[in-house]
Tab-separated table of C-alpha atoms in Angstrom:
chain	number	residue	atom	x	y	z
A	1363	MET	CA	129.293	201.237	364.375
A	1364	SER	CA	126.326	200.143	366.440
A	1365	VAL	CA	122.752	200.752	365.344
A	1366	ASP	CA	120.148	201.564	368.018
A	1367	ASP	CA	116.707	200.399	366.945
A	1368	GLY	CA	114.626	201.218	369.973
A	1369	GLY	CA	116.543	203.039	372.680
A	1370	THR	CA	116.636	206.754	373.371
A	1371	ASP	CA	120.274	207.604	372.531
A	1372	GLY	CA	120.140	210.727	370.422
A	1373	VAL	CA	116.400	211.238	370.843
A	1374	ASP	CA	113.862	211.878	373.587
A	1375	GLU	CA	110.273	210.733	373.824
A	1376	PRO	CA	107.894	213.721	374.032
A	1377	GLY	CA	105.166	211.782	375.844
A	1378	HIS	CA	102.343	213.236	377.902
A	1379	ASP	CA	104.750	214.162	380.740
A	1380	SER	CA	107.213	216.086	378.584
A	1381	GLY	CA	105.484	219.455	378.976
A	1382	LEU	CA	105.608	220.166	375.243
A	1383	ASP	CA	102.864	222.574	374.231
A	1384	ASP	CA	101.273	223.024	370.813
A	1385	GLU	CA	103.961	225.471	369.715
A	1386	GLY	CA	106.764	223.112	370.741
A	1387	THR	CA	105.079	220.179	369.018
A	1388	ALA	CA	104.704	222.220	365.834
A	1389	VAL	CA	108.428	223.030	365.866
A	1390	LEU	CA	109.335	219.341	366.197
A	1391	LYS	CA	107.045	218.384	363.301
A	1392	SER	CA	108.575	221.119	361.144
A	1393	VAL	CA	112.111	219.955	361.965
A	1394	GLY	CA	111.066	216.375	361.201
A	1395	ARG	CA	109.695	217.373	357.800
A	1396	GLN	CA	112.934	219.170	356.963
A	1397	LEU	CA	114.972	216.126	357.939
A	1398	LYS	CA	112.834	213.911	355.724
A	1399	LEU	CA	113.225	216.275	352.755
A	1400	TRP	CA	117.003	216.336	353.202
A	1401	ARG	CA	117.127	212.527	353.454
A	1402	GLU	CA	114.975	211.982	350.380
A	1403	GLY	CA	116.947	214.616	348.498
A	1404	ALA	CA	120.079	212.617	349.229
A	1405	GLY	CA	118.394	209.515	347.825
A	1406	LEU	CA	118.546	207.584	351.107
A	1407	ARG	CA	115.897	205.275	352.493
A	1408	ALA	CA	115.177	205.606	356.209
A	1409	ALA	CA	117.016	202.362	356.971
A	1410	GLU	CA	120.106	203.482	355.034
A	1411	PHE	CA	120.094	206.883	356.677
A	1412	GLY	CA	119.658	205.355	360.139
A	1413	GLU	CA	122.581	202.994	359.580
A	1414	ALA	CA	124.738	205.906	358.413
A	1415	ILE	CA	124.111	207.967	361.555
A	1416	GLY	CA	123.963	205.044	363.989
A	1417	TYR	CA	120.236	204.815	364.715
A	1418	GLY	CA	117.459	202.441	363.765
A	1419	GLU	CA	114.953	202.916	360.983
A	1420	ASN	CA	112.093	203.089	363.483
A	1421	LEU	CA	113.684	206.011	365.300
A	1422	VAL	CA	114.326	207.845	362.052
A	1423	TYR	CA	110.632	207.620	361.168
A	1424	LYS	CA	109.616	208.816	364.640
A	1425	VAL	CA	111.908	211.840	364.464
A	1426	GLU	CA	110.644	212.712	360.993
A	1427	THR	CA	107.023	212.604	362.193
A	1428	GLY	CA	107.713	214.675	365.322
A	1429	LYS	CA	107.139	211.770	367.691
A	1430	ARG	CA	110.689	211.830	369.004
A	1431	ILE	CA	112.841	214.816	369.975
A	1432	PRO	CA	116.263	214.742	368.264
A	1433	ARG	CA	119.150	215.609	370.546
A	1434	PRO	CA	121.997	217.824	369.295
A	1435	GLU	CA	124.233	214.859	368.413
A	1436	TYR	CA	121.498	213.361	366.206
A	1437	LEU	CA	121.203	216.596	364.237
A	1438	GLU	CA	124.978	216.965	363.989
A	1439	LYS	CA	125.354	213.445	362.545
A	1440	ALA	CA	122.453	214.039	360.154
A	1441	ASP	CA	124.047	217.278	358.970
A	1442	GLU	CA	127.339	215.515	358.286
A	1443	VAL	CA	125.846	212.485	356.503
A	1444	LEU	CA	123.456	214.546	354.372
A	1445	GLY	CA	126.048	217.205	353.533
A	1446	ALA	CA	123.786	219.989	354.770
A	1447	GLY	CA	126.655	222.366	355.469
A	1448	GLY	CA	125.393	223.322	358.911
A	1449	LYS	CA	121.764	223.916	357.928
A	1450	ILE	CA	120.491	220.885	359.868
A	1451	ALA	CA	122.821	221.450	362.815
A	1452	ALA	CA	121.444	224.987	363.019
A	1453	MET	CA	118.085	223.503	363.995
A	1454	LYS	CA	119.521	222.590	367.412
A	1455	GLN	CA	118.492	225.936	368.866
A	1456	ASP	CA	114.912	225.614	367.625
A	1457	VAL	CA	114.655	222.087	369.024
A	1458	ALA	CA	116.177	223.163	372.338
A	1459	GLU	CA	113.709	226.013	372.727
A	1460	ALA	CA	110.806	223.713	371.832
A	1461	ARG	CA	111.693	221.603	374.864
A	1462	TYR	CA	111.336	224.537	377.250
A	1463	PRO	CA	108.049	225.301	379.034
A	1464	LYS	CA	106.105	228.013	377.204
A	1465	LYS	CA	106.394	230.528	380.040
A	1466	VAL	CA	110.177	230.126	379.934
A	1467	ARG	CA	110.237	230.756	376.182
A	1468	ASP	CA	108.029	233.814	376.576
A	1469	LEU	CA	110.128	235.221	379.416
A	1470	ALA	CA	113.399	234.576	377.599
A	1471	LYS	CA	112.006	236.420	374.563
A	1472	LEU	CA	111.117	239.449	376.699
A	1473	GLU	CA	114.559	239.398	378.329
A	1474	GLY	CA	116.129	239.317	374.873
A	1475	GLU	CA	114.131	242.388	373.851
A	1476	SER	CA	115.164	244.378	376.933
A	1477	VAL	CA	117.839	247.005	377.420
A	1478	GLU	CA	117.568	246.949	381.214
A	1479	LEU	CA	116.285	244.430	383.740
A	1480	GLY	CA	115.692	245.053	387.425
A	1481	VAL	CA	115.013	242.175	389.810
A	1482	TYR	CA	114.025	241.943	393.463
A	1483	SER	CA	114.274	238.371	394.786
A	1484	ASN	CA	113.270	237.525	398.342
A	1485	HIS	CA	113.237	233.709	398.728
A	1486	THR	CA	115.968	232.252	396.503
A	1487	ILE	CA	118.849	233.393	394.327
A	1488	HIS	CA	117.328	234.678	391.107
A	1489	ALA	CA	117.201	232.279	388.130
A	1490	LEU	CA	119.631	234.319	386.015
A	1491	LEU	CA	122.258	234.070	388.768
A	1492	GLN	CA	121.856	230.424	389.728
A	1493	THR	CA	124.421	227.682	389.242
A	1494	GLU	CA	123.262	224.458	387.607
A	1495	GLU	CA	123.542	222.578	390.922
A	1496	TYR	CA	121.534	225.204	392.778
A	1497	ALA	CA	118.789	225.200	390.108
A	1498	ARG	CA	118.615	221.397	390.136
A	1499	ALA	CA	118.277	221.379	393.921
A	1500	LEU	CA	115.430	223.895	393.741
A	1501	PHE	CA	113.494	221.945	391.129
A	1502	GLY	CA	114.177	218.739	393.027
A	1503	MET	CA	112.444	220.004	396.166
A	1504	ARG	CA	109.296	221.189	394.371
A	1505	ARG	CA	106.045	219.722	395.662
A	1506	PRO	CA	104.239	217.911	394.116
A	1507	LEU	CA	107.421	216.176	392.962
A	1508	TYR	CA	108.676	216.753	389.426
A	1509	ALA	CA	109.629	213.773	387.264
A	1510	GLU	CA	113.376	213.535	386.597
A	1511	GLU	CA	112.983	214.438	382.920
A	1512	VAL	CA	110.963	217.528	383.871
A	1513	ILE	CA	113.653	218.606	386.345
A	1514	GLU	CA	116.324	218.174	383.685
A	1515	ARG	CA	114.338	220.094	381.056
A	1516	ASN	CA	113.782	223.004	383.425
A	1517	VAL	CA	117.436	223.116	384.474
A	1518	VAL	CA	118.595	223.142	380.844
A	1519	ALA	CA	116.139	225.925	380.044
A	1520	ARG	CA	117.263	227.985	383.035
A	1521	MET	CA	120.949	227.654	382.172
A	1522	ALA	CA	120.268	228.589	378.536
A	1523	ARG	CA	118.555	231.808	379.606
A	1524	GLN	CA	121.705	232.939	381.400
A	1525	ALA	CA	123.539	233.447	378.111
A	1526	ILE	CA	121.845	236.834	377.924
A	1527	ILE	CA	123.966	238.192	380.778
A	1528	ALA	CA	127.308	238.044	379.010
A	1529	GLY	CA	126.733	236.238	375.724
A	1530	ALA	CA	124.886	238.865	373.697
A	1531	LYS	CA	126.615	241.690	371.832
A	1532	LEU	CA	124.014	244.091	373.197
A	1533	ALA	CA	123.670	242.556	376.651
A	1534	PRO	CA	121.116	244.400	378.793
A	1535	ILE	CA	122.024	246.236	381.978
A	1536	PHE	CA	121.068	244.145	385.002
A	1537	SER	CA	120.405	245.089	388.593
A	1538	PHE	CA	119.549	242.478	391.216
A	1539	VAL	CA	118.470	243.001	394.803
A	1540	GLN	CA	118.725	239.801	396.827
A	1541	GLU	CA	117.447	239.360	400.357
A	1542	GLU	CA	120.270	238.465	402.737
A	1543	VAL	CA	118.476	235.239	403.657
A	1544	THR	CA	118.898	233.992	400.073
A	1545	LEU	CA	122.669	234.053	400.623
A	1546	ARG	CA	122.453	232.069	403.845
A	1547	ARG	CA	119.829	229.459	402.944
A	1548	PRO	CA	121.781	226.184	402.311
A	1549	VAL	CA	119.893	225.067	399.192
A	1550	GLY	CA	121.453	221.807	398.000
A	1551	GLY	CA	123.915	221.606	400.876
A	1552	ARG	CA	127.177	223.300	401.818
A	1553	MET	CA	129.157	222.769	398.604
A	1554	VAL	CA	126.258	223.838	396.371
A	1555	LYS	CA	125.867	226.940	398.521
A	1556	ARG	CA	129.603	227.732	398.274
A	1557	ARG	CA	129.604	227.421	394.486
A	1558	GLN	CA	126.500	229.605	394.312
A	1559	LEU	CA	128.120	232.342	396.389
A	1560	GLU	CA	131.240	232.143	394.213
A	1561	ARG	CA	129.021	232.537	391.151
A	1562	LEU	CA	127.462	235.682	392.609
A	1563	LEU	CA	130.921	237.153	393.184
A	1564	GLU	CA	131.904	236.286	389.605
A	1565	VAL	CA	128.794	237.779	387.962
A	1566	GLY	CA	128.985	240.785	390.271
A	1567	GLN	CA	132.216	241.786	388.492
A	1568	PHE	CA	130.522	242.018	385.088
A	1569	ARG	CA	130.311	245.596	383.809
A	1570	ASN	CA	126.607	245.287	382.977
A	1571	VAL	CA	125.573	243.708	386.304
A	1572	GLU	CA	125.000	245.202	389.749
A	1573	ILE	CA	124.097	242.945	392.674
A	1574	GLN	CA	122.778	244.442	395.889
A	1575	VAL	CA	121.821	242.759	399.141
A	1576	MET	CA	118.926	243.794	401.362
A	1577	PRO	CA	120.067	243.196	404.958
A	1578	THR	CA	117.658	241.273	407.172
A	1579	ASP	CA	117.974	243.865	409.948
A	1580	ARG	CA	116.559	246.746	407.877
A	1581	GLU	CA	113.655	248.386	409.724
A	1582	ASP	CA	112.279	250.065	406.575
A	1583	HIS	CA	111.662	247.735	403.663
A	1584	ALA	CA	109.618	248.554	400.558
A	1585	GLY	CA	109.666	245.003	399.188
A	1586	LEU	CA	107.732	242.992	401.740
A	1587	ALA	CA	104.846	242.459	399.319
A	1588	GLY	CA	106.978	239.991	397.336
A	1589	GLY	CA	109.525	239.631	394.573
A	1590	PHE	CA	109.160	241.011	391.048
A	1591	ARG	CA	111.119	242.166	388.039
A	1592	LEU	CA	111.036	245.102	385.622
A	1593	LEU	CA	111.926	244.887	381.935
A	1594	LYS	CA	112.682	248.031	379.927
A	1595	LEU	CA	112.199	247.102	376.260
A	1596	ARG	CA	114.353	248.230	373.331
A	1597	ALA	CA	111.217	249.302	371.493
A	1598	GLY	CA	110.260	251.550	374.397
A	1599	GLY	CA	108.039	251.023	377.398
A	1600	THR	CA	108.458	248.956	380.549
A	1601	LEU	CA	106.803	245.749	381.718
A	1602	GLY	CA	106.535	244.210	385.163
A	1603	TYR	CA	106.620	240.492	385.914
A	1604	THR	CA	105.515	238.773	389.100
A	1605	GLU	CA	105.361	235.133	390.201
A	1606	VAL	CA	103.565	233.751	393.247
A	1607	GLN	CA	103.251	229.997	393.885
A	1608	HIS	CA	104.369	229.358	390.277
A	1609	VAL	CA	101.565	231.554	388.938
A	1610	THR	CA	103.088	234.238	386.720
A	1611	ARG	CA	101.621	237.587	385.719
A	1612	LEU	CA	102.859	240.100	383.171
A	1613	VAL	CA	102.135	243.668	384.279
A	1614	SER	CA	101.608	246.118	381.418
A	1615	GLU	CA	99.074	248.640	382.778
A	1616	PRO	CA	101.045	251.928	383.030
A	1617	ALA	CA	99.924	252.860	386.553
A	1618	GLN	CA	100.837	249.417	387.919
A	1619	VAL	CA	104.201	249.436	386.143
A	1620	GLN	CA	104.908	252.912	387.531
A	1621	SER	CA	104.111	251.657	391.023
A	1622	LEU	CA	106.620	248.809	390.633
A	1623	GLU	CA	109.253	251.233	389.325
A	1624	ILE	CA	108.817	253.498	392.347
A	1625	GLN	CA	108.936	250.505	394.664
A	1626	TYR	CA	112.086	249.138	393.045
A	1627	GLY	CA	113.853	252.482	393.292
A	1628	ILE	CA	113.156	252.607	397.035
A	1629	ILE	CA	114.255	248.974	397.500
A	1630	ARG	CA	117.591	249.709	395.813
A	1631	ALA	CA	118.083	252.785	397.985
A	1632	GLN	CA	117.396	250.757	401.138
A	1633	ALA	CA	119.741	247.916	400.179
A	1634	LEU	CA	123.519	247.807	400.540
A	1635	THR	CA	125.534	249.321	397.704
A	1636	PRO	CA	126.958	246.910	395.116
A	1637	ARG	CA	130.430	247.121	396.693
A	1638	GLU	CA	129.067	246.577	400.199
A	1639	SER	CA	126.965	243.708	398.893
A	1640	LEU	CA	129.907	241.871	397.336
A	1641	ALA	CA	131.791	242.283	400.617
A	1642	LEU	CA	128.878	240.699	402.480
A	1643	ILE	CA	128.721	237.832	399.978
A	1644	GLU	CA	132.453	237.232	400.528
A	1645	LYS	CA	131.852	237.247	404.285
A	1646	VAL	CA	129.040	234.668	404.027
A	1647	LEU	CA	131.229	232.542	401.732
A	1648	GLY	CA	133.998	232.623	404.316
A	1649	GLU	CA	131.552	231.436	406.976
A	1650	THR	CA	130.234	228.583	404.822
């Protein structure tokens, strides 16, 4: 068994470019403290523990002080060696969420508290419907350029959010209205576009999801002011969410939310029906 004393296998360096905020940093420090308590409780020195899981003593200290981000395999090995019975491995979700940008964590939390989500998307396929390749292509073309580790972190966060569509026992009801141009724009190239269209057809068959397409040739269009989403919360009430040039805004003022609800209802009425929309997606796929 090899011992890594200074590489990054099993851990990531937070660094000033990692995007970790204060909340994420606090989570990592808490996880590190727990790992140290488990190690000391097992009567292992850092060097002994590192040898047992295949990592160097220096890395063990850095993880325990929150200076390095443990990857899932690190936590799984630690759980096994320390006999934690899954308690350490269960920290993987907390660590994963700590890596996500704060606005992604906040949005994912709101989505998890919703019973219904309505989305109008006018430039790209919406995040909850994107394939991994499509999302990576989008982040890769951002200007100013993102560092590779930032692209990867954002892609992982975006894919994790999609579990809400079919993974939850009480999955919300989703409705998406996509502009026709989002189906035809070749983001990432032909094969990425094909896989993305196939994904739309797959998700469009889910019982809790309706996908509609707004044809480009519509004369009347209530959504020309830009994309947005509506979230109906389990606790009652509705929130709006808008994003322009990566600047996000949560809309909670009742009159503004009501305006978005009226607008979304008209947009859905102007768009193709879900069945017509899936037929159009199949047509575009056949042409790609």
